[in-house]
Coordinates of C-alpha atoms and ligand atoms in Angstrom, one line a residue:
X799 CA 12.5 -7.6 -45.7
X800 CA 8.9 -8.0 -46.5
X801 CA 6.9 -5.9 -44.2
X802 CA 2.8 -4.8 -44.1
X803 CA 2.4 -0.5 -44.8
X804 CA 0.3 2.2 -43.8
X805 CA -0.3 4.1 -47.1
X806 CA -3.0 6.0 -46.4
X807 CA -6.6 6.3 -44.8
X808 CA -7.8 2.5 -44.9
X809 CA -4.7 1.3 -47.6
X810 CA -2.4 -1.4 -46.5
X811 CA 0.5 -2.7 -48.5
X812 CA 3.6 -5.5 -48.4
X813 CA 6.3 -3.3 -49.5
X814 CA 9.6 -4.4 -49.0
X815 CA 11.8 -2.4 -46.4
X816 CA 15.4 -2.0 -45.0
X817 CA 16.0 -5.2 -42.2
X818 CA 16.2 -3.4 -38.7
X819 CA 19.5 -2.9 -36.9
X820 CA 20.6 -2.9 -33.5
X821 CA 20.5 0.5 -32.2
X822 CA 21.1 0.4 -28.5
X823 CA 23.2 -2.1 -26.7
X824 CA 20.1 -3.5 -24.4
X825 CA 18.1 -4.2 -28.1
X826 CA 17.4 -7.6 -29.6
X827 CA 16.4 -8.4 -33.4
X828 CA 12.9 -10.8 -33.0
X829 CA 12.0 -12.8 -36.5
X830 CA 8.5 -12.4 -36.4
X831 CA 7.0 -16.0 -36.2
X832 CA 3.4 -15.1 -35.5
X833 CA 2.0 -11.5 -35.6
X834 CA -2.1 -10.2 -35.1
X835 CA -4.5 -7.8 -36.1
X836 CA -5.5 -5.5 -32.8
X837 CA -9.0 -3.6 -32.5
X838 CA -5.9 -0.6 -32.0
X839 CA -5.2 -1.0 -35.1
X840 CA -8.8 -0.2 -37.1
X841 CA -8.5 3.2 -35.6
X842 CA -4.7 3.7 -37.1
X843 CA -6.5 2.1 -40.5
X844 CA -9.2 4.4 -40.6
X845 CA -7.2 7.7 -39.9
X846 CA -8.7 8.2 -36.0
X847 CA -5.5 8.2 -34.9
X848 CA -3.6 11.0 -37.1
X849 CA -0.3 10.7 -36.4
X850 CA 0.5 8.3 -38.9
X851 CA 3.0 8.7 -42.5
X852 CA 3.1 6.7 -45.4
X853 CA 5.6 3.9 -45.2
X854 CA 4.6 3.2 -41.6
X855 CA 4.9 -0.8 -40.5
X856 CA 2.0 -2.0 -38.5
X857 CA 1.6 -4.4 -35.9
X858 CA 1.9 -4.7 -32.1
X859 CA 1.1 -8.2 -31.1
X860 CA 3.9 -10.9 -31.9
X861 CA 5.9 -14.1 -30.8
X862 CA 9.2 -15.3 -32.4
X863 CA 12.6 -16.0 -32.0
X864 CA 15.9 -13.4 -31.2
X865 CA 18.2 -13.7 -33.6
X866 CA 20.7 -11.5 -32.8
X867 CA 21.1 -9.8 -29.3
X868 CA 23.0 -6.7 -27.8
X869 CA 25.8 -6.8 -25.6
X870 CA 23.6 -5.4 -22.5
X871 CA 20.9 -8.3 -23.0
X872 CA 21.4 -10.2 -19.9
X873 CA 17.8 -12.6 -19.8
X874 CA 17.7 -13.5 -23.2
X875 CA 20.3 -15.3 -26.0
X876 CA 19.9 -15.9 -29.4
X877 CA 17.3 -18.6 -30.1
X878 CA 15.0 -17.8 -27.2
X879 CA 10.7 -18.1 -28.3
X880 CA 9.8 -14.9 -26.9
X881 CA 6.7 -12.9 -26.5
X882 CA 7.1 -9.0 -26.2
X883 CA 4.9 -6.5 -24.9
X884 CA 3.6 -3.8 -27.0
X885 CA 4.5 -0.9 -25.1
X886 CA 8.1 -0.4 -24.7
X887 CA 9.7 0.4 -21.5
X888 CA 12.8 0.7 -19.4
X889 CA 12.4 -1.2 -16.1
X890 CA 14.4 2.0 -14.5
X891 CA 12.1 4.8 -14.0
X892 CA 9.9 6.1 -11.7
X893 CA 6.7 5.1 -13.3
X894 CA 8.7 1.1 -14.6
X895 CA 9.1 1.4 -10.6
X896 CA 5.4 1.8 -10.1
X897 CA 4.6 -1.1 -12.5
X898 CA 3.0 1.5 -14.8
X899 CA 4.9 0.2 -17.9
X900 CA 2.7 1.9 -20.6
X901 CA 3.7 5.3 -18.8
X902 CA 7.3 4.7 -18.9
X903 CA 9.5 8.3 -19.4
X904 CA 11.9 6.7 -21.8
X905 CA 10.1 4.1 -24.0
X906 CA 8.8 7.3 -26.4
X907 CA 11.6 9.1 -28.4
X908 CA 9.1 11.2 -29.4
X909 CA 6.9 12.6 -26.5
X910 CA 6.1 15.8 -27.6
X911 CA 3.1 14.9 -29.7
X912 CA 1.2 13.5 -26.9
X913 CA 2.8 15.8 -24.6
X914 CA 0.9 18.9 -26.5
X915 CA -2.2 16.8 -26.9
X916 CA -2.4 15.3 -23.2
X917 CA 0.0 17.2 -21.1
X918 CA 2.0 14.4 -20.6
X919 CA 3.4 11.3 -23.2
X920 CA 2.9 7.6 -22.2
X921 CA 5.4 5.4 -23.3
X922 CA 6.2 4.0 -27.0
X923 CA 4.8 1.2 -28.4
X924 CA 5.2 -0.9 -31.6
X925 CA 3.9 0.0 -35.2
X926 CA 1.8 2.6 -33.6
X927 CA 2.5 6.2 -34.9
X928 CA 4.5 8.7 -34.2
X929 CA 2.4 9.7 -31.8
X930 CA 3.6 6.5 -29.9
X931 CA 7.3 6.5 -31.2
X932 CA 7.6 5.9 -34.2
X933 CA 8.7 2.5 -34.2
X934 CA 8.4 0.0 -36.7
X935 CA 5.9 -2.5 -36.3
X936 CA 5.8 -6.2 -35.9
X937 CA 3.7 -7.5 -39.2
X938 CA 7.6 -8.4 -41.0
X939 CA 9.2 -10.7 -40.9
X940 CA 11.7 -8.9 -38.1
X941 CA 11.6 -6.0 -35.7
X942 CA 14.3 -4.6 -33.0
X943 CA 12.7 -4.5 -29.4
X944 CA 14.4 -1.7 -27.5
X945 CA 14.7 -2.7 -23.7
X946 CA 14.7 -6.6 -24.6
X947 CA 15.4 -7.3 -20.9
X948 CA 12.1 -5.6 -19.7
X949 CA 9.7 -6.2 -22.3
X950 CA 10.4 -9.6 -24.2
X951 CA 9.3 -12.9 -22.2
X952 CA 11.1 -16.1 -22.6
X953 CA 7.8 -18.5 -24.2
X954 CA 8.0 -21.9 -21.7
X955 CA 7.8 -25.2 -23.5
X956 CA 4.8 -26.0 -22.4
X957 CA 2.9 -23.1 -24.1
X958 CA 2.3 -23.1 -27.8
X959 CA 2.8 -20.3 -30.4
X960 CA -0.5 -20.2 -31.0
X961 CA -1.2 -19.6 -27.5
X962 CA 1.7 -17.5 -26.6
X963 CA 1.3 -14.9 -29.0
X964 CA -1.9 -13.4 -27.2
X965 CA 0.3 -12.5 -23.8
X966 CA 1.5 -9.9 -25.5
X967 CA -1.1 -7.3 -26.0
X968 CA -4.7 -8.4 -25.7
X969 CA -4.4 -11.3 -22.9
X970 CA -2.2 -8.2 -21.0
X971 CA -4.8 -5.7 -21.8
X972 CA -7.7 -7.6 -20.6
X973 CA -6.0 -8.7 -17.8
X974 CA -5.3 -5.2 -16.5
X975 CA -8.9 -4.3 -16.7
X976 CA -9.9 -6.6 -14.8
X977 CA -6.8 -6.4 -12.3
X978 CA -7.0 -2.3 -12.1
X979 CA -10.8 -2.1 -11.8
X980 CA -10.6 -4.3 -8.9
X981 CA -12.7 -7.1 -9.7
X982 CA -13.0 -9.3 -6.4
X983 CA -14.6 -12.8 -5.4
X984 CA -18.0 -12.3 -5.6
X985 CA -18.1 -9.4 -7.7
X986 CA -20.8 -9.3 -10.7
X987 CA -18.6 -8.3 -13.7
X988 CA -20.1 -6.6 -17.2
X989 CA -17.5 -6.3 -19.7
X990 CA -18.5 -4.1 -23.3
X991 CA -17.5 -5.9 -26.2
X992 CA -16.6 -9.4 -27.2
X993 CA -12.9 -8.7 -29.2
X994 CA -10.7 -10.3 -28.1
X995 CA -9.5 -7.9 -25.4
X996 CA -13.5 -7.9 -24.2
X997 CA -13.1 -12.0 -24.1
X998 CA -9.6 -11.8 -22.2
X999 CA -11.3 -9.7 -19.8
X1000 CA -13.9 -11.5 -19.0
X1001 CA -11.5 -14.5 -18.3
X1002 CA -9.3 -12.5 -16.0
X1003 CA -12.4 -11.3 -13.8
X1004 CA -13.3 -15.1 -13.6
X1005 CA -9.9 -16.1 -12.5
X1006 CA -10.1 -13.2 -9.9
X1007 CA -13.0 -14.7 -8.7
X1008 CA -16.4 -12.7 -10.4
X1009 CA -19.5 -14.5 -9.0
X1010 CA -21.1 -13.3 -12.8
X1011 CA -19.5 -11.8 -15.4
X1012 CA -21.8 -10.9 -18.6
X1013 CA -20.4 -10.0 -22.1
X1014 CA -22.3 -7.6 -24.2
X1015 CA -21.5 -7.3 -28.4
X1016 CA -24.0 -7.6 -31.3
X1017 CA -22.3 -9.9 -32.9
X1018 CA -23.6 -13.7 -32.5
X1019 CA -20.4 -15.4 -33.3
X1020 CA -18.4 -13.6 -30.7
X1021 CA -21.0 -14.3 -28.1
X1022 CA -20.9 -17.8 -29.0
X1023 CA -16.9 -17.7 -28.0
X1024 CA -17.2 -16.4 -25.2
X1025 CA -20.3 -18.8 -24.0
X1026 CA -17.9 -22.1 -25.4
X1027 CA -14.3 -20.8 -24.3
X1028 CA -14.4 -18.2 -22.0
X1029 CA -17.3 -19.8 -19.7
X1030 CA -19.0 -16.0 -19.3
X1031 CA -22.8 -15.0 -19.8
X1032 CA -23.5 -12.9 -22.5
X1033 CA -25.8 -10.2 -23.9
X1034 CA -26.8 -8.7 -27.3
X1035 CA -27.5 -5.3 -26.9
X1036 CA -29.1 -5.0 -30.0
X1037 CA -32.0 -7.7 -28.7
X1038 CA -32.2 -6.3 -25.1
X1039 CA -32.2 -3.2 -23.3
X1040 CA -28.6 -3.4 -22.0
X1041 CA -28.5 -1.3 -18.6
X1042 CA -32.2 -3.1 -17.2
X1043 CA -31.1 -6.3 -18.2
X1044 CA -27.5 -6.0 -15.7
X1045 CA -29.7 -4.5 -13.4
X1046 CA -31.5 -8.0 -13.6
X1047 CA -28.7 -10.3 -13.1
X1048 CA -26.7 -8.0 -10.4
X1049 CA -29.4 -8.2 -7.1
X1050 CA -31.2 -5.1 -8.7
X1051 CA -27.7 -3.1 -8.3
X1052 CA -25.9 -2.8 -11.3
X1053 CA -22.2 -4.4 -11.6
X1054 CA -19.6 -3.7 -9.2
X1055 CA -16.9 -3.7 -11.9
X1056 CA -17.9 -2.6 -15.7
X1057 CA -14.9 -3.0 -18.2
X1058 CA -15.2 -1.4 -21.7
X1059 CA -12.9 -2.9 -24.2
X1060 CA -14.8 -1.5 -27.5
X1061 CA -13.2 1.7 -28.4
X1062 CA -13.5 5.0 -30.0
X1063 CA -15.0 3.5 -33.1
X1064 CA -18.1 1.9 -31.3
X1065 CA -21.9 1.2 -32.7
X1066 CA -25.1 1.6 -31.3
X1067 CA -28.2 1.2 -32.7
X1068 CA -30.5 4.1 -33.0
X1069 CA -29.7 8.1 -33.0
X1070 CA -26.8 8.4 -30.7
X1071 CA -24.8 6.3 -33.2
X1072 CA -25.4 8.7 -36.2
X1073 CA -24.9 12.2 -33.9
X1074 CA -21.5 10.6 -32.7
X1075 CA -20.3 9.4 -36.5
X1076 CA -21.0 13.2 -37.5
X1077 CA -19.6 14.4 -34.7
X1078 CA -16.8 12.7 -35.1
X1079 CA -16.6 13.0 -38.9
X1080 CA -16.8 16.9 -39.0
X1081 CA -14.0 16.6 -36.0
X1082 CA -16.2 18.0 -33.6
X1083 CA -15.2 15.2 -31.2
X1084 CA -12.6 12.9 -31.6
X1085 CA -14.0 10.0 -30.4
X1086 CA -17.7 8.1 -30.1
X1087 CA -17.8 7.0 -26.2
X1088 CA -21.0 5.1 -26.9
X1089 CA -20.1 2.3 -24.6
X1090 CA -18.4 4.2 -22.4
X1091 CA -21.1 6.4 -21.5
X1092 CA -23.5 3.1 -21.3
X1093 CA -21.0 2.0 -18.9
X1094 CA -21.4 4.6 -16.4
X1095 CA -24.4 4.4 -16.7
X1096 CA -25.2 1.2 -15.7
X1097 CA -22.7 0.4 -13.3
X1098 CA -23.5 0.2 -9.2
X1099 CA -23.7 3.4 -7.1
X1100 CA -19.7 3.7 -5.8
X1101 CA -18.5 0.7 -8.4
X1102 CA -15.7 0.9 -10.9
X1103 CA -15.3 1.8 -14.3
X1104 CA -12.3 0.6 -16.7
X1105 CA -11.7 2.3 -20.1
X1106 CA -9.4 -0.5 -21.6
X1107 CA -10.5 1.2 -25.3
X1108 CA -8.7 3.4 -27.2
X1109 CA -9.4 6.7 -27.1
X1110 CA -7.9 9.9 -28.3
X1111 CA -9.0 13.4 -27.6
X1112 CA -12.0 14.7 -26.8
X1113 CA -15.7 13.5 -26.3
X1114 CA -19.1 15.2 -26.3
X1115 CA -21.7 13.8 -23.8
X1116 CA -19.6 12.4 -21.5
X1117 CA -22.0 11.5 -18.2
X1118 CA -19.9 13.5 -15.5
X1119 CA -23.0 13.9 -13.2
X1120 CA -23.6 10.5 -13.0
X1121 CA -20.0 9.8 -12.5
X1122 CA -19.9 12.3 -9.7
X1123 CA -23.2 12.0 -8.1
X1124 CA -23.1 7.8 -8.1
X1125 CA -19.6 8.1 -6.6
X1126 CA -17.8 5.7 -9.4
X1127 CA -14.0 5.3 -9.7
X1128 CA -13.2 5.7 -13.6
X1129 CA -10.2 4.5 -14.8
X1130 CA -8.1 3.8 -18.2
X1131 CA -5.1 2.7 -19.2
X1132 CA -2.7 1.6 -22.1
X1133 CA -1.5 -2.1 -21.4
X1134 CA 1.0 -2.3 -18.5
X1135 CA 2.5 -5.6 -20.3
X1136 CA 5.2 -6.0 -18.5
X1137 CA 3.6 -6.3 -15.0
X1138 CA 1.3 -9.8 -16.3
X1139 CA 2.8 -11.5 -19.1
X1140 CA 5.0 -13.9 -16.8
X1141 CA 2.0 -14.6 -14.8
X1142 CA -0.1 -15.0 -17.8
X1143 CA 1.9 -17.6 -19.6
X1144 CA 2.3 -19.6 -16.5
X1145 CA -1.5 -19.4 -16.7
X1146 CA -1.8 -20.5 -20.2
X1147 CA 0.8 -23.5 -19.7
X1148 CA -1.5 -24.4 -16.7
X1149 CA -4.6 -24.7 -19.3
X1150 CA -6.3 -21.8 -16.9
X1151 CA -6.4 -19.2 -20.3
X1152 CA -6.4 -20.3 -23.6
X1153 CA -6.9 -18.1 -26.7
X1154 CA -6.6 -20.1 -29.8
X1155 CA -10.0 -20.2 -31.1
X1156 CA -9.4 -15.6 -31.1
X1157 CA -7.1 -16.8 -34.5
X1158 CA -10.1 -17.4 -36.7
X1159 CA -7.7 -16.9 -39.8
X1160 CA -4.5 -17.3 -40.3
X1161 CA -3.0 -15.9 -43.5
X1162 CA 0.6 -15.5 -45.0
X1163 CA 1.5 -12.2 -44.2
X1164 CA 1.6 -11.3 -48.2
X1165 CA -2.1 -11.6 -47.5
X1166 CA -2.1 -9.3 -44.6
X1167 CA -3.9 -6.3 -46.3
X1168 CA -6.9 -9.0 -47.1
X1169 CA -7.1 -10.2 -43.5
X1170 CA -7.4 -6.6 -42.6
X1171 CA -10.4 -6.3 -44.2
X1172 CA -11.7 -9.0 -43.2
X1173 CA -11.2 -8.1 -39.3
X1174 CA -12.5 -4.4 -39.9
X1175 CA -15.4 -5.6 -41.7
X1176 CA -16.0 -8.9 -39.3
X1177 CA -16.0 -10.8 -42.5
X1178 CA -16.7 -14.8 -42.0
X1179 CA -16.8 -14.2 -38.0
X1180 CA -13.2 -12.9 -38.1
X1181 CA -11.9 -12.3 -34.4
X1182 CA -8.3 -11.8 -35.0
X1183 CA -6.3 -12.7 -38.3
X1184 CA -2.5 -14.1 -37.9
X1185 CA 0.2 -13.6 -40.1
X1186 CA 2.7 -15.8 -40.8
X1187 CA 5.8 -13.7 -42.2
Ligands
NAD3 N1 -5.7 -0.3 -23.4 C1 -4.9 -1.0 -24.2 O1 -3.7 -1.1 -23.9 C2 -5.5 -1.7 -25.4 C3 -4.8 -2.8 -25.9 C4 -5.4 -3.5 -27.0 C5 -6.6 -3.0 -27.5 N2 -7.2 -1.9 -26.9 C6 -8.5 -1.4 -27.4 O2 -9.5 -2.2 -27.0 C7 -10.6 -2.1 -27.8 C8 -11.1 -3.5 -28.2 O3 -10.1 -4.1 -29.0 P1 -10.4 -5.5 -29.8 O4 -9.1 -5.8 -30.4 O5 -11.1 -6.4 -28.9 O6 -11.3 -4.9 -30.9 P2 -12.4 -5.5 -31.8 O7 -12.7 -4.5 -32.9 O8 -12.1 -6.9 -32.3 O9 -13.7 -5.6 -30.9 C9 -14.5 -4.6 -30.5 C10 -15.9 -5.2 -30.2 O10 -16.8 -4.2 -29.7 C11 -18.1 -4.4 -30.2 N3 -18.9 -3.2 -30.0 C12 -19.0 -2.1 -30.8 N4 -19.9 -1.3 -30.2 C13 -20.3 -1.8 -29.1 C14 -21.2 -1.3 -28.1 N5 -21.8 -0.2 -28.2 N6 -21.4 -2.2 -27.0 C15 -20.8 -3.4 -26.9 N7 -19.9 -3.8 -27.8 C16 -19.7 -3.0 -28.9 C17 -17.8 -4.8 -31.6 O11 -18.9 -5.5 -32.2 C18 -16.6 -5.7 -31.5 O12 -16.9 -7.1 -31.3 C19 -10.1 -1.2 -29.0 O13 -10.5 0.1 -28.8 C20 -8.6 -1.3 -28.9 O14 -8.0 -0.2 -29.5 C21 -6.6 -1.2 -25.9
ZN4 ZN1 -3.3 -3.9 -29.3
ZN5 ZN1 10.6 3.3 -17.6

């Protein structure tokens, strides 16, 4: 089958690679009728996230239909429209029990990596190294989802592909943000970056009730987005000093809730940005917590801090005082898929969260390594880009 490759430090490919089997009797086969680009997936591109060999299939976020089922599958037959999570878990653990999907003990067939790095290993997730698995990713034309029963979601009729596919990773992500850094009615909201995990944020505090919930990104034609389909404020930190302007629009407080949803790979304009890059470049910090940092910062004496960005080692910088001394709750997490997706897509059949206008280009998937680049550089205002395998 046709399938999109990690060959390298920013080098993508369509190779063609052996169709996946079942392995376990609880697995399905999905053809792949709709798979994205994910911000996660720049810092796999770009070699942040080093756990990656040539040969590797990308891609975590996807709809289509099961073509060929297990004998354990119980919830799902052959010809079901299903969306699947993109962290794999087991429904039968203690952490599945918790609802902490992404921290499932058996979703990872390769947990010492992260175990070394981290002390413990989240679960696995799709087209996301060996680091995370090992698994083959979602940008062919099939893939096997291990667990099917857990983590694949039966689409209803009433919700379209194009709107379906997002409940998978960045509609889940955003959600959790917002869910897990306890966003209640009246809260004022400020969420860091306008991707489309930043944008599903900011739709999920709104649906829990935010009072005001203020988008900050540089870029003009995500802002514009989120002001048309999301119904938040917005804010261009390059234009405006970002923590006196929140200050503003919060009572003189600061937010209650501050989600960051830009990553390890964010800007800023000025000196901090260059100090991080080198930082970063030489490996003397994995990461560049620019908006993380700004975050704490700005956010209300005892609010809450969510790190939905990716992140993976170590950071220089990092404001502990202020986190101690202004009594914040920080908190981060992988994407507990699992716990939201039904909810979300009765939410999205409802007309309550849509997400087609995030697909600003939609390709063939033989054109996926072009639609990379045009996501990584933000080429003709692109937000997310589609393949059709
Ligand atoms: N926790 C999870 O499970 C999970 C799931 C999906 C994605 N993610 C992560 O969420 C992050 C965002 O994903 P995305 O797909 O929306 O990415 P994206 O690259 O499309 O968007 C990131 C946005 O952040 C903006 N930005 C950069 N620096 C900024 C700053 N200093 N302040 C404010 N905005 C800034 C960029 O302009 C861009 O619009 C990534 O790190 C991704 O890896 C996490
Ligand atoms: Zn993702
Ligand atoms: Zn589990």
């Amino acid at each position: 089958m046709r399938a999109l490759q990690w060959e390298g430090v920013n080098k993508l490919a369509v190779g063609t690679v052996p169709d996946p089997e079942l392995r376990n009797p609880g697995d399905v086969i999905v053809r792949v009728t709709r798979t994205v680009t994910c911000g996660s997936d720049l810092h796999l591109l770009g070699g942040y996230i080093p756990f990656m060999e040539k040969g590797d299939v990308l891609g975590h976020e996807f709809l289509g239909e099961i073509v060929e089922a297990g004998p354990d599958v119980r919830n799902h037959r052959v010809g079901d429209r299903v969306v699947v999570s993109s962290f794999i878990s087991c429904g039968n653990c203690w952490y599945c029990d918790q609802k902490l999907y992404s921290l499932c003990e058996n979703g990872n067939t390769n947990p010492a990596i992260t175990e070394t790095l981290w002390g413990h290993a989240p679960s696995g997730c799709f087209g996301y190294s060996h680091a995370m698995g090992g698994n083959a990713g979602s940008h062919a034309e099939y893939i096997r989802v291990p667990f099917a029963d857990v983590g694949a979601f039966t689409v209803p009729d009433a919700v379209s592909d194009e709107r379906a596919l997002f409940a998978s990773d960045s509609a889940s992500t955003g959600w959790m943000g917002a869910d897990l850094g306890g966003v209640k009615p009246g809260d004022v909201v400020a969420v860091w970056g306008a991707g489309a995990v930043g944008q599903m944020a900011a739709r999920a505090a709104t649906l829990l009730g935010a009072a005001r919930v203020i988008v900050i990104d540089r870029l003009e034609n995500r802002l514009q987005q989120v002001e048309q389909h999301i119904g938040a404020e917005t804010l261009n930190y390059e234009q405006t000093d970002v923590g006196g302007e929140l200050r503003e629009r919060s009572g003189g407080r600061g937010p209650d809730v501050c989600i960051e949803a830009v990553g390890m790979e964010a800007h800023a304009p000025g000196a901090q940005f260059a100090y991080d890059q080198i930082k970063q470049q030489l490996r003397l910090q994995t990461d560049r917590p620019i908006a993380v940092r700004e975050a704490i910062h700005a956010c209300r004496k005892g609010g809450s801090v969510f790190v939905l960005g990716v992140y993976a080692g170590f950071v220089d910088k990092f404001p502990l005082g202020a986190l101690m001394n202004k009594g914040l709750t920080v908190r981060g997490a992988q994407m507990h898929g699992q716990r939201y997706i039904p909810m979300l897509l009765d939410r999205m059949a409802k007309g309550e969260l849509v997400t087609e206008h995030l697909a600003t280009h939609v390709l063939p998937l033989d054109r996926a390594p072009e639609g990379y680049r045009m996501f990584k550089e933000k080429e003709d205002g692109c937000v997310r880009a589609v393949f059709l395998p």
